[in-house]
XYZ file of C-alpha atoms in Angstrom:
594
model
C -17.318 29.952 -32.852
C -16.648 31.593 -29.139
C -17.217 34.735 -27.928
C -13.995 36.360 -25.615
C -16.874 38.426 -23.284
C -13.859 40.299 -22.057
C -11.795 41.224 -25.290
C -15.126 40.842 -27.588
C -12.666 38.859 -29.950
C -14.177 36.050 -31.735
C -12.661 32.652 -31.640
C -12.847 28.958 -33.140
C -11.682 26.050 -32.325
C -7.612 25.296 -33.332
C -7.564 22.492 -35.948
C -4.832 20.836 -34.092
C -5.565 21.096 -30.177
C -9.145 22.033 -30.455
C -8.985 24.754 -27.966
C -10.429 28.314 -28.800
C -7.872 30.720 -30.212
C -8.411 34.189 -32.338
C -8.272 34.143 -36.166
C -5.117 34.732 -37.461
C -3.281 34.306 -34.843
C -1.242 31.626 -33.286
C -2.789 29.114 -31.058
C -1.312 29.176 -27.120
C -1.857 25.904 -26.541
C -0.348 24.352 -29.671
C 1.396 26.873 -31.356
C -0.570 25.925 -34.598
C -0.498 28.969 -37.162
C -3.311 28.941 -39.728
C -1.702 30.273 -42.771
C -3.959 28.441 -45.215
C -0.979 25.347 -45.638
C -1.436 22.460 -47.538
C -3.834 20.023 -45.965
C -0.459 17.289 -45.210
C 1.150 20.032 -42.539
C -2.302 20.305 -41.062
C -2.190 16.358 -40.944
C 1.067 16.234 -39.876
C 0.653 18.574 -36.820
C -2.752 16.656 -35.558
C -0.540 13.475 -35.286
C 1.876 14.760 -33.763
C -0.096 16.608 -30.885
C -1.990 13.339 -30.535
C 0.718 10.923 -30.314
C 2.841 13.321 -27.915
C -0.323 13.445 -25.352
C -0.382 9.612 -26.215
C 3.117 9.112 -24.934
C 2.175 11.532 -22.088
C -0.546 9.625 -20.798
C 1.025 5.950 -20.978
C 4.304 7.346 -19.229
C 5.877 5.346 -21.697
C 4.645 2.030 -21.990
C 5.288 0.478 -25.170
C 2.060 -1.891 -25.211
C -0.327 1.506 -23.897
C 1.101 3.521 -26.601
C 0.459 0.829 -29.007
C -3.002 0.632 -27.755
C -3.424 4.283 -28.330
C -1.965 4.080 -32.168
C -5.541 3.797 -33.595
C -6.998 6.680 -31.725
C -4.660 9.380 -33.910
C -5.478 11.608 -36.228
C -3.734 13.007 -39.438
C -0.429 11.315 -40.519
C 3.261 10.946 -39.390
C 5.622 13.178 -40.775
C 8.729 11.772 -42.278
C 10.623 12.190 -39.195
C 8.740 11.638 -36.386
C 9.704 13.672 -33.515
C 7.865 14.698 -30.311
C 8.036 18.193 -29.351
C 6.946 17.815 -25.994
C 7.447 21.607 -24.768
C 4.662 22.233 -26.801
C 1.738 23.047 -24.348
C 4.024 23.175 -21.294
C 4.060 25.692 -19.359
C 7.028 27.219 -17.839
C 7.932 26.334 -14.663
C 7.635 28.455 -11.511
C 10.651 27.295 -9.304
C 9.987 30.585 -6.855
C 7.516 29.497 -3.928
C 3.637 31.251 -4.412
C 4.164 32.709 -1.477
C 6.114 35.888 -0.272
C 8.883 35.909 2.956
C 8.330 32.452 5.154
C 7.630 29.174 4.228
C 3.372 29.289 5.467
C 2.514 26.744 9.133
C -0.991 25.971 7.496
C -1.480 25.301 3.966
C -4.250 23.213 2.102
C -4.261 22.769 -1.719
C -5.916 20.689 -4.515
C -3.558 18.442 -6.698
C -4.998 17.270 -10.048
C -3.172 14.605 -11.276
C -3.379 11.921 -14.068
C -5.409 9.953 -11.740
C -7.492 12.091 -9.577
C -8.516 15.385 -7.602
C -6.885 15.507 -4.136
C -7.181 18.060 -1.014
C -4.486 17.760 1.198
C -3.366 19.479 4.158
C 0.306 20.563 5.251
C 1.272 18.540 8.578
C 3.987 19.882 10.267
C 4.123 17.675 13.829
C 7.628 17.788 14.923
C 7.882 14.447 14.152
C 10.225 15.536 10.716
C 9.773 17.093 7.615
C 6.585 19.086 6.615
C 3.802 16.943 4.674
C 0.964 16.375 3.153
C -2.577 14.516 4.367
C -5.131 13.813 2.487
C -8.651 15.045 3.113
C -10.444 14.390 0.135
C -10.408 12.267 -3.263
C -11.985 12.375 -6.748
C -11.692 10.079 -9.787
C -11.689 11.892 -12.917
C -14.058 9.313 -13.554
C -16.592 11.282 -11.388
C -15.944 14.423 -12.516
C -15.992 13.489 -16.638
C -18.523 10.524 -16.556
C -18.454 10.806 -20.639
C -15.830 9.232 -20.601
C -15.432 6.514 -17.585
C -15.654 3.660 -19.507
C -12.011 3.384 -20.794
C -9.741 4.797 -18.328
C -7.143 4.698 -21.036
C -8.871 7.309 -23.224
C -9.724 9.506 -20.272
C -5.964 9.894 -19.938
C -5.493 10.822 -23.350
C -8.136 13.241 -23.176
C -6.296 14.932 -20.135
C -2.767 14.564 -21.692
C -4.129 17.089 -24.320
C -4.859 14.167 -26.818
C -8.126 14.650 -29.143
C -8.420 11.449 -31.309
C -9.849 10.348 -34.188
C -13.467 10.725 -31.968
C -12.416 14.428 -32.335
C -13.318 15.461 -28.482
C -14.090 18.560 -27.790
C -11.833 19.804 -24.691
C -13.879 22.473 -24.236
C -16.730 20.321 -23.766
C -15.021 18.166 -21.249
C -13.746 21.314 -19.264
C -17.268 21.967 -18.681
C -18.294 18.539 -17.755
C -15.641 18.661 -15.461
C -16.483 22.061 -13.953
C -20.071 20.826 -13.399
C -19.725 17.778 -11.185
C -16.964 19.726 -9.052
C -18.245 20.369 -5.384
C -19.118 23.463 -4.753
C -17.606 22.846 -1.390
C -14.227 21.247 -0.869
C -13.187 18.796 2.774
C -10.654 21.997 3.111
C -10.035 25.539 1.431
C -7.416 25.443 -0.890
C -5.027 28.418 -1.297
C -3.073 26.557 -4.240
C -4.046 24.404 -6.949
C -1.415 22.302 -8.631
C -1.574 20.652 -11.960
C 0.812 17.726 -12.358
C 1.821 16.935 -14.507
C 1.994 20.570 -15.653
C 2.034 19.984 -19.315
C -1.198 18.295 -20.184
C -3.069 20.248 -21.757
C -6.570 19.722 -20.290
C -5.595 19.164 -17.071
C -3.786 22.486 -16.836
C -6.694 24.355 -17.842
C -8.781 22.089 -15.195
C -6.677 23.654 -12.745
C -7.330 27.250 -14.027
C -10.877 26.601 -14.042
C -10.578 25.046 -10.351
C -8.952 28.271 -9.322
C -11.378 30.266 -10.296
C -14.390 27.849 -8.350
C -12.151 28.439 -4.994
C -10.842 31.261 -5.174
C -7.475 29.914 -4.843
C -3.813 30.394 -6.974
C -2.729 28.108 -9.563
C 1.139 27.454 -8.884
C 3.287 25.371 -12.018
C 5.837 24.996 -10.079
C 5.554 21.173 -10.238
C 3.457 18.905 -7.685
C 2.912 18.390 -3.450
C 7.049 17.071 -3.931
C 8.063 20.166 -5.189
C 5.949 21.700 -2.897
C 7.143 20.371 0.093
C 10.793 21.231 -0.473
C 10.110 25.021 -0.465
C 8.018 24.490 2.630
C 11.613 22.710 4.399
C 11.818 19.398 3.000
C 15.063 19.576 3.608
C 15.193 19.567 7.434
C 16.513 16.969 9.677
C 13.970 14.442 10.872
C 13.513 15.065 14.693
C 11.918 11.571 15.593
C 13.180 8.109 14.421
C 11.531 6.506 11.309
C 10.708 2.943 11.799
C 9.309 0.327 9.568
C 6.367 -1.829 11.027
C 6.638 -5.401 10.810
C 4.918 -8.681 12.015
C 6.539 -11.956 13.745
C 5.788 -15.240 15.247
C 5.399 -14.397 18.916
C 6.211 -17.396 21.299
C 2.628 -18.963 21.807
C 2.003 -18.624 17.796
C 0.315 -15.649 18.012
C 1.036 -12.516 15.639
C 3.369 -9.478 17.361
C 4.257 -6.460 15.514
C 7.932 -5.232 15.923
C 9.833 -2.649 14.296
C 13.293 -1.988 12.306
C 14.817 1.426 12.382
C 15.186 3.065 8.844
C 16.764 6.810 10.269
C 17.451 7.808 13.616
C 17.005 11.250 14.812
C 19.272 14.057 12.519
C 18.773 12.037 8.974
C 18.257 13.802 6.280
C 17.329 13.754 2.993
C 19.344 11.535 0.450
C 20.275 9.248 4.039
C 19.160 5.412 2.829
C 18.663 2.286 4.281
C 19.035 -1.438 2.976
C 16.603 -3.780 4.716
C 15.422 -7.488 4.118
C 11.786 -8.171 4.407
C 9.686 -11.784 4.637
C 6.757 -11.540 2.525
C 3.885 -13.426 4.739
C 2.189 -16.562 3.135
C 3.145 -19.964 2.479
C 5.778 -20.845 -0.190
C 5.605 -21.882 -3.006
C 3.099 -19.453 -3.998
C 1.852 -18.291 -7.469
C 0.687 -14.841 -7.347
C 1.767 -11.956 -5.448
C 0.252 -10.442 -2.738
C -0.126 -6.596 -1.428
C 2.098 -6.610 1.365
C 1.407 -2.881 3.890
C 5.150 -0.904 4.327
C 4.251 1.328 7.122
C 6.603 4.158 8.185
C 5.797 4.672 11.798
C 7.223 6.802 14.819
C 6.357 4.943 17.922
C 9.391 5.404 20.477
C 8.628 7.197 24.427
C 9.819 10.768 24.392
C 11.120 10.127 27.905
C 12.407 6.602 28.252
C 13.005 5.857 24.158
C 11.068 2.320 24.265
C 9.203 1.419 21.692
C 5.471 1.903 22.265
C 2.462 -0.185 21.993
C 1.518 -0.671 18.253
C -1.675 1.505 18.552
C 0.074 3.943 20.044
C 2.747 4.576 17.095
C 1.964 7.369 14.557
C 2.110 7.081 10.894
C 4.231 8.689 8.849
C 3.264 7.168 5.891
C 1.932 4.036 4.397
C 2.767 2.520 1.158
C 2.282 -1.137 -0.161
C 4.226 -3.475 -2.402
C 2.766 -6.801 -4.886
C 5.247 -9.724 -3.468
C 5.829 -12.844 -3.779
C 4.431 -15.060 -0.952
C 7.140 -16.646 1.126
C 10.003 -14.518 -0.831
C 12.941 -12.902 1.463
C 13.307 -9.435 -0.162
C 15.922 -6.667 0.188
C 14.312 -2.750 0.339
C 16.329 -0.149 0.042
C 14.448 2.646 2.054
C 15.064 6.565 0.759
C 14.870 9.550 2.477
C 13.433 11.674 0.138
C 13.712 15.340 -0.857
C 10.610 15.997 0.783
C 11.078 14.312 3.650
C 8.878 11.123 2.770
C 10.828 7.731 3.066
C 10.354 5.798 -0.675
C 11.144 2.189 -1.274
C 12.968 1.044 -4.025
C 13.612 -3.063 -5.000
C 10.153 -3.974 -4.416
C 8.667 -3.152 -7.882
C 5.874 -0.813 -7.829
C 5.083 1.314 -4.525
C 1.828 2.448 -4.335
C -0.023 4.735 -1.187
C -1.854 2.372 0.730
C -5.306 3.741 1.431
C -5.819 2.143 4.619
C -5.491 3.617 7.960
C -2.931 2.074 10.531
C -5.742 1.209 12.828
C -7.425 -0.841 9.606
C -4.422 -2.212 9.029
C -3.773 -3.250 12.632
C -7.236 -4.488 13.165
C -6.552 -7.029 10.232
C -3.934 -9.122 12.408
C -5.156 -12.634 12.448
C -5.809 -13.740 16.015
C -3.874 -15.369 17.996
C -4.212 -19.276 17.373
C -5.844 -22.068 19.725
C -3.412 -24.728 21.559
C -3.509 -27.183 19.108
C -3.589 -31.218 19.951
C -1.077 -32.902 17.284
C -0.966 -36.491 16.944
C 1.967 -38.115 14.409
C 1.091 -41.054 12.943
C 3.943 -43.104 11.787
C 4.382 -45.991 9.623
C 7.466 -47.364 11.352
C 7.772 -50.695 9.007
C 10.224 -50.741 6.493
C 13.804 -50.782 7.216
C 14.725 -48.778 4.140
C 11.705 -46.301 4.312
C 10.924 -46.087 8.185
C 13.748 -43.838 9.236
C 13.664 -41.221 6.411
C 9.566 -41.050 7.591
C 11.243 -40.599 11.237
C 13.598 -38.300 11.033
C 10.753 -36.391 8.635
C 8.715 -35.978 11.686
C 11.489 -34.891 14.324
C 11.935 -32.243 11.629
C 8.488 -31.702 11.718
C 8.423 -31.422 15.680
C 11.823 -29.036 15.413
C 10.345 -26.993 13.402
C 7.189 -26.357 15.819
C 9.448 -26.216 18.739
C 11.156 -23.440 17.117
C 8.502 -21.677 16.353
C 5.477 -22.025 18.814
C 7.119 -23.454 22.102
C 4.266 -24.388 24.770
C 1.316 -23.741 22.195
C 1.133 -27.548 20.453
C 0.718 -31.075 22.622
C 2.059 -33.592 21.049
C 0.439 -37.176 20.366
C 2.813 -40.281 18.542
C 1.371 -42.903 17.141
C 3.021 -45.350 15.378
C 1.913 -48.301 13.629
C 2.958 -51.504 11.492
C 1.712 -54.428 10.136
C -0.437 -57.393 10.713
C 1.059 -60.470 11.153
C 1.272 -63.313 8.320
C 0.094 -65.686 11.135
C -3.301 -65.905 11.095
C -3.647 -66.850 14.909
C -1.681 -63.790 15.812
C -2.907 -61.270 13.314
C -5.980 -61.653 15.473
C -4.396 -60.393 18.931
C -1.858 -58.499 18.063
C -2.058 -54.444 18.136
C 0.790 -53.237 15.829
C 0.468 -49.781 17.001
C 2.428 -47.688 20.104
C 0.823 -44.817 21.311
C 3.052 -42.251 23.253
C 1.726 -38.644 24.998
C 4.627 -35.873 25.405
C 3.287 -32.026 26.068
C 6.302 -30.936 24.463
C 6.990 -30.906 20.671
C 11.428 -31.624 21.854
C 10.280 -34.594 24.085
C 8.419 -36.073 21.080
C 11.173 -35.333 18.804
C 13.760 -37.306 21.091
C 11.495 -40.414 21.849
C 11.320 -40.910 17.950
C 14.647 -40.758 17.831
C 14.609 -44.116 19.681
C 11.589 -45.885 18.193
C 12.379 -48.971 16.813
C 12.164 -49.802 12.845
C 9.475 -53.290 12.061
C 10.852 -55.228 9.176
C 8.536 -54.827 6.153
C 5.941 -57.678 5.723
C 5.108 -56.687 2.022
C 4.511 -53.776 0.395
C -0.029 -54.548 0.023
C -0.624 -52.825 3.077
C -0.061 -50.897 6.470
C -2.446 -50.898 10.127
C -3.854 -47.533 9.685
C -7.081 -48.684 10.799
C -5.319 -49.572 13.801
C -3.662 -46.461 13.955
C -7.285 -44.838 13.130
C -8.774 -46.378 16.385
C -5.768 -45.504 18.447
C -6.392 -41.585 17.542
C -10.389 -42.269 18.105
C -9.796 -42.875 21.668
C -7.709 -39.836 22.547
C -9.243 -37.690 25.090
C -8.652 -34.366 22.822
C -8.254 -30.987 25.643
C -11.757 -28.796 25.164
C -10.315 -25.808 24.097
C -7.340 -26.565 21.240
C -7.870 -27.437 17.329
C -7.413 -31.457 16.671
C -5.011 -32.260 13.918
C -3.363 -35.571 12.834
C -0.603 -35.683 10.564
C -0.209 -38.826 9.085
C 3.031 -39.864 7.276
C 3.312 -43.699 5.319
C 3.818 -45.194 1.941
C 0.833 -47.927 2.601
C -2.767 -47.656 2.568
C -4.866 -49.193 5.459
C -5.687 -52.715 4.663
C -9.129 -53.176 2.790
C -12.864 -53.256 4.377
C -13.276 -56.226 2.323
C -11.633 -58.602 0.525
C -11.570 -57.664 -3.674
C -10.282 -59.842 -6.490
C -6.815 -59.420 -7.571
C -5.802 -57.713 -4.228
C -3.258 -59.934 -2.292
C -3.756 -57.610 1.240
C -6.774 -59.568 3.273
C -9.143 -57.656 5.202
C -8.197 -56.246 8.894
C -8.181 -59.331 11.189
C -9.639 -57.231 14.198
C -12.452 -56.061 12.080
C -11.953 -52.274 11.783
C -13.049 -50.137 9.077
C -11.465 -47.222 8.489
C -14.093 -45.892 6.075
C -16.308 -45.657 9.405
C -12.615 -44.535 11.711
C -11.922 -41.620 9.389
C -16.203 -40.572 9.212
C -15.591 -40.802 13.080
C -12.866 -38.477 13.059
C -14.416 -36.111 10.941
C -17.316 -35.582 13.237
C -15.176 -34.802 15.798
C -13.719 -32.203 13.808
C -10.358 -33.516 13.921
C -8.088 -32.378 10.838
C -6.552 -34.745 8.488
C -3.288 -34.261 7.037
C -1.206 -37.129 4.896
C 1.819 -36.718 3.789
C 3.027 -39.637 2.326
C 5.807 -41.447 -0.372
C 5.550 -43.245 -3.392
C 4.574 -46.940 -2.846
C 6.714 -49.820 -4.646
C 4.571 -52.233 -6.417
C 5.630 -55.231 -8.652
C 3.858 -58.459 -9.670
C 0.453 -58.506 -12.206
C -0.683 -55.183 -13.722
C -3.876 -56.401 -12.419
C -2.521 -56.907 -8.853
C -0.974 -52.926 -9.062
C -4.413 -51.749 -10.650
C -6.375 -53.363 -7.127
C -3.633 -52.028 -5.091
C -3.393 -48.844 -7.030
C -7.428 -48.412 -6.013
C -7.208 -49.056 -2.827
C -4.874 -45.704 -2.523
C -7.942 -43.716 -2.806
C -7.914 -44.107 0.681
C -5.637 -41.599 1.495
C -7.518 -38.758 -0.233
C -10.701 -39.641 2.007
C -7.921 -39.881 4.568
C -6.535 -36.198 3.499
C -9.262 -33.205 4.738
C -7.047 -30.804 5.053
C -3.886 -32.120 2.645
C -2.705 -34.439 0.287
C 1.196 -33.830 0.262
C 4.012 -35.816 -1.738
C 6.777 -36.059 1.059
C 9.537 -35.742 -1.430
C 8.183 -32.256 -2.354
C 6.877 -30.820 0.750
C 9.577 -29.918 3.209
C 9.020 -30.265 6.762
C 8.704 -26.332 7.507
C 6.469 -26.000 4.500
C 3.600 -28.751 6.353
C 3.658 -26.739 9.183
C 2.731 -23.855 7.386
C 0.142 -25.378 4.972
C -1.065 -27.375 7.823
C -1.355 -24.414 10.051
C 0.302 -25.925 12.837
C 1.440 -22.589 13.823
C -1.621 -20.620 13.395
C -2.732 -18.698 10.190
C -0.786 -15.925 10.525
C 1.634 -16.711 7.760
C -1.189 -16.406 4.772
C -3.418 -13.276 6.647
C -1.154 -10.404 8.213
C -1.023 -7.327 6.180
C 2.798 -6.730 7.275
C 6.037 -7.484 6.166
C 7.792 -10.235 8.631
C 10.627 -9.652 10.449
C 13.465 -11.865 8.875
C 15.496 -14.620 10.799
C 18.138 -13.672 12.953
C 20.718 -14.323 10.301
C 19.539 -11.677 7.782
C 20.788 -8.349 8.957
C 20.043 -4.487 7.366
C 22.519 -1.835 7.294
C 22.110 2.070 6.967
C 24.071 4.663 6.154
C 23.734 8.575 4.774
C 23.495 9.195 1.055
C 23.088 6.602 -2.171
C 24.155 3.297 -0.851
């Protein structure tokens, strides 16, 4: 039993809600009557104030609420029916205050999901809003119960469970481990949602630690809109991106989501790269900054650390994906994305989130190697690398030196096998001029299919005199492995007649810190199982070859091994932005639903 010290009245708990209410009387919360009825209505009622703060607190979700089934008390009625008015109060659509909207306001929002002090913001840059100055988990303020988040959201939905919680109790928990000093002085404290039970009288009981007004009017939207959501934005909304800049390096750009005089309900459609190489399995949380960041005087787009933001949401993408936003100017003046899947408030700052752009990247030494014998393979392994050296061109123009080396086979002859070199080395500082000398390199009939020089082609790369200051990377694209260190039974390929090893070549390389990349096609094979079985072994020498990538060239496109290989920096896998789409992928805009 409680004690009312102002009334004197005694109470108990309700049988349905469990919060205090006079004998006799109906409960306020619940609207439970004891009358002394049958024991089934007093089941029936539990259930059904359980399962409606169970359907509060999973918004819905079919698997949550199924979760949740074994935590009810009592028993269904026969037709099962949620009354969710029950413990809501009515709401207040009149602002708290009296006459004009207030310039400075601070409240406290409880939520489902924590205690927040924000501020109003009213910067001329648009609508009124709110910042945040301080953030609870209900987790710290009810530590009974932070072990299963799930339950805690029952408990403030109302819900009491078959563990028959005492609300009561919790309140007080609650009330304990609040600060007795806030990051701000709230005038108003909003519940939302309004109609859970324990978080509405959380509020009340916050009210009366600050000294501030509890206002049902609904949440910091509602709020907002009686401040002057609804006026014109007086600045440009832009949303920040990242691109390629021409030396590789990571720029941040913008696109224009409302110009100066949108308004609410105005919506824009853009389309979005999500950073990271494709394919990709799992998604990735991708920053969708709103930003102002245009010159009062001239209207040029500032430096990035000079633009202000407006807000800063993030999305889970897809790696690699191209995806179209459509961008909402809300009621309240705050831009919300839709097509993206869930939006949640980023919590990092925009200088965090520019101080995670990846550097910009090194010059970068490149060297193709080529197998160039074949006359039915050699060109598609050509015209592979030209798309390869397009592709950088494109993209990083000036940043990569380019190195060809292409190599063949040993002749049959054992006299010349000794002298010859079949390998051509060519140096051109820019990616186009490599791309059009391959288009002229001549195609070496194919000896047999046993083996290829890359030892040769090994020893060629050794000798390069690699520039100080840039990253080394060989890319090495063939069908056949390097012919053997020594000779093995059942392999018809004879050792290297100039005595190379490319066991020792590729340890060589390695020291030097030059990175390995093979990229190569399926070798044709006939004669003795035993013959393919030695030959078969002998492949192993591509994934010593292969430090950084073992690629099948029938699956990896061209524009995809520049991106795995890094060939145009790491910026791809690491910004926190959105990229700016190619030139052929426009957005449009346009007032109202679009």
């Amino acid at each position: 039993m409680f004690i009312n010290q102002q009334s004197n009245s005694v109470t108990s708990p309700c049988a349905v809600c469990r919060w205090p209410v006079p004998p006799t009387q109906p409960c306020q919360t619940c609207g439970w009557v004891a009358d002394g009825s049958d024991g089934r209505a007093l089941a029936c009622a539990q259930y059904a104030w359980d399962l409606m703060a169970a359907r509060r607190a999973c918004d819905g979700d079919p698997t949550g609420l199924q979760r949740m089934q074994p935590w009810l008390r009592g028993e269904p009625a026969e037709a099962d029916t949620e009354a969710d008015a029950a413990g809501a109060a009515s709401p207040r659509l009149t602002p708290p205050w009296s006459g004009e909207p207030p310039t400075s306001l601070t409240v406290l929002e409880l939520s489902a999901d924590h205690l927040e002090v924000a501020q109003l913001v009213q910067d001329g840059t648009g609508p009124p809003r709110l910042a945040t100055l301080q953030r609870m988990s209900w987790a710290q303020l009810l530590p009974s119960q932070a072990d299963d988040p799930s339950r805690l959201r029952f408990h403030l939905a109302g819900g009491v469970g078959s563990d028959d919680v005492d609300p009561v109790k919790l309140r007080i928990e609650a009330r304990d481990n609040l600060p007795s000093r806030l990051a701000g002085k709230p005038q108003y404290i909003l519940a939302t949602p309004t109609a859970w039970a324990l978080l509405r009288r959380l509020a009340e009981m916050a009210a009366g630690r600050y000294a501030a007004e509890v206002w049902l009017g609904g949440g910091r939207r509602e709020l907002l809109r009686l401040v002057g959501g609804q006026r014109p934005i007086t600045r440009p909304y832009h949303l920040a991106l990242s691109r390629f800049g021409a030396a590789g390096q990571t720029e941040m750009t913008t696109v224009e989501l409302f110009a100066t005089g949108a308004v609410p309900g105005d919506a824009t459609v853009v389309t979005l790269g999500v950073p990271g190489p494709a394919p990709a399995d799992l998604p990735r949380s991708v920053a969708l900054p709103v930003v102002t960041g245009l010159d009062d005087i001239t209207g040029d787009l500032l430096a990035p650390h000079e633009w202000t933001a407006v807000r800063v949401d993030s999305a889970s993408l897809k790696p690699g994906d191209l995806v179209t936003v459509t961008a909402r100017l809300d009621d309240d003046g705050q831009v919300r994305f839709d097509g993206v899947g869930e939006v949640v408030e980023d919590p990092r700052s925009w200088v965090e989130l520019l101080g995670m752009l990846p550097p910009a990247p090194s010059p970068t030494d490149l060297v193709l190697a080529v197998e160039h014998s074949g006359k039915d393979s050699a060109p598609a392994r050509l015209a592979y690398a030209q798309r390869v050296l397009a592709e950088i061109d494109e993209r990083v123009p000036g940043l990569v030196r380019v190195l060809l080396v292409g190599y063949g086979q040993h002749s049959r002859n054992r006299h010349e096998s000794r002298t010859d070199t079949p390998v051509q080395v060519a140096e051109d500082p820019a990616p186009s001029e490599a791309g059009r000398r391959l288009a002229g390199w001549p195609v070496q009939d194919n000896l047999d299919d046993h083996a290829a020089a890359l030892e040769d082609a090994l020893d060629a790369i050794r000798r390069i005199q690699w520039r100080p200051d840039a990253r080394r990377v060989a890319v090495f694209l063939g069908t056949k492995p390097p012919y053997p260190v020594r000779q093995t039974p059942f392999d018809p390929a004879v050792p290297c007649p100039l005595g190379l090893n490319w066991e020792q070549l590729v340890q060589q390389l390695r020291q030097e810190g030059v990175q390995m990349v093979v990229v190569r096609g399926k070798p044709r094979w006939g004669g003795h199982s035993r013959v393919r079985a030695a030959l078969h072994e002998r492949t192993m020498a591509w994934q010593s070859l292969a430090t950084h990538g073992d690629h099948d060239m029938d699956r990896t496109s061209p524009r995809d091994l520049v991106d795995l290989a890094a060939l145009v920096g790491d910026a791809p896998s690491t910004s926190p932005f959105a990229l700016l789409p190619p030139d052929d992928v426009t957005h449009s805009s346009g007032g109202g639903t679009t």
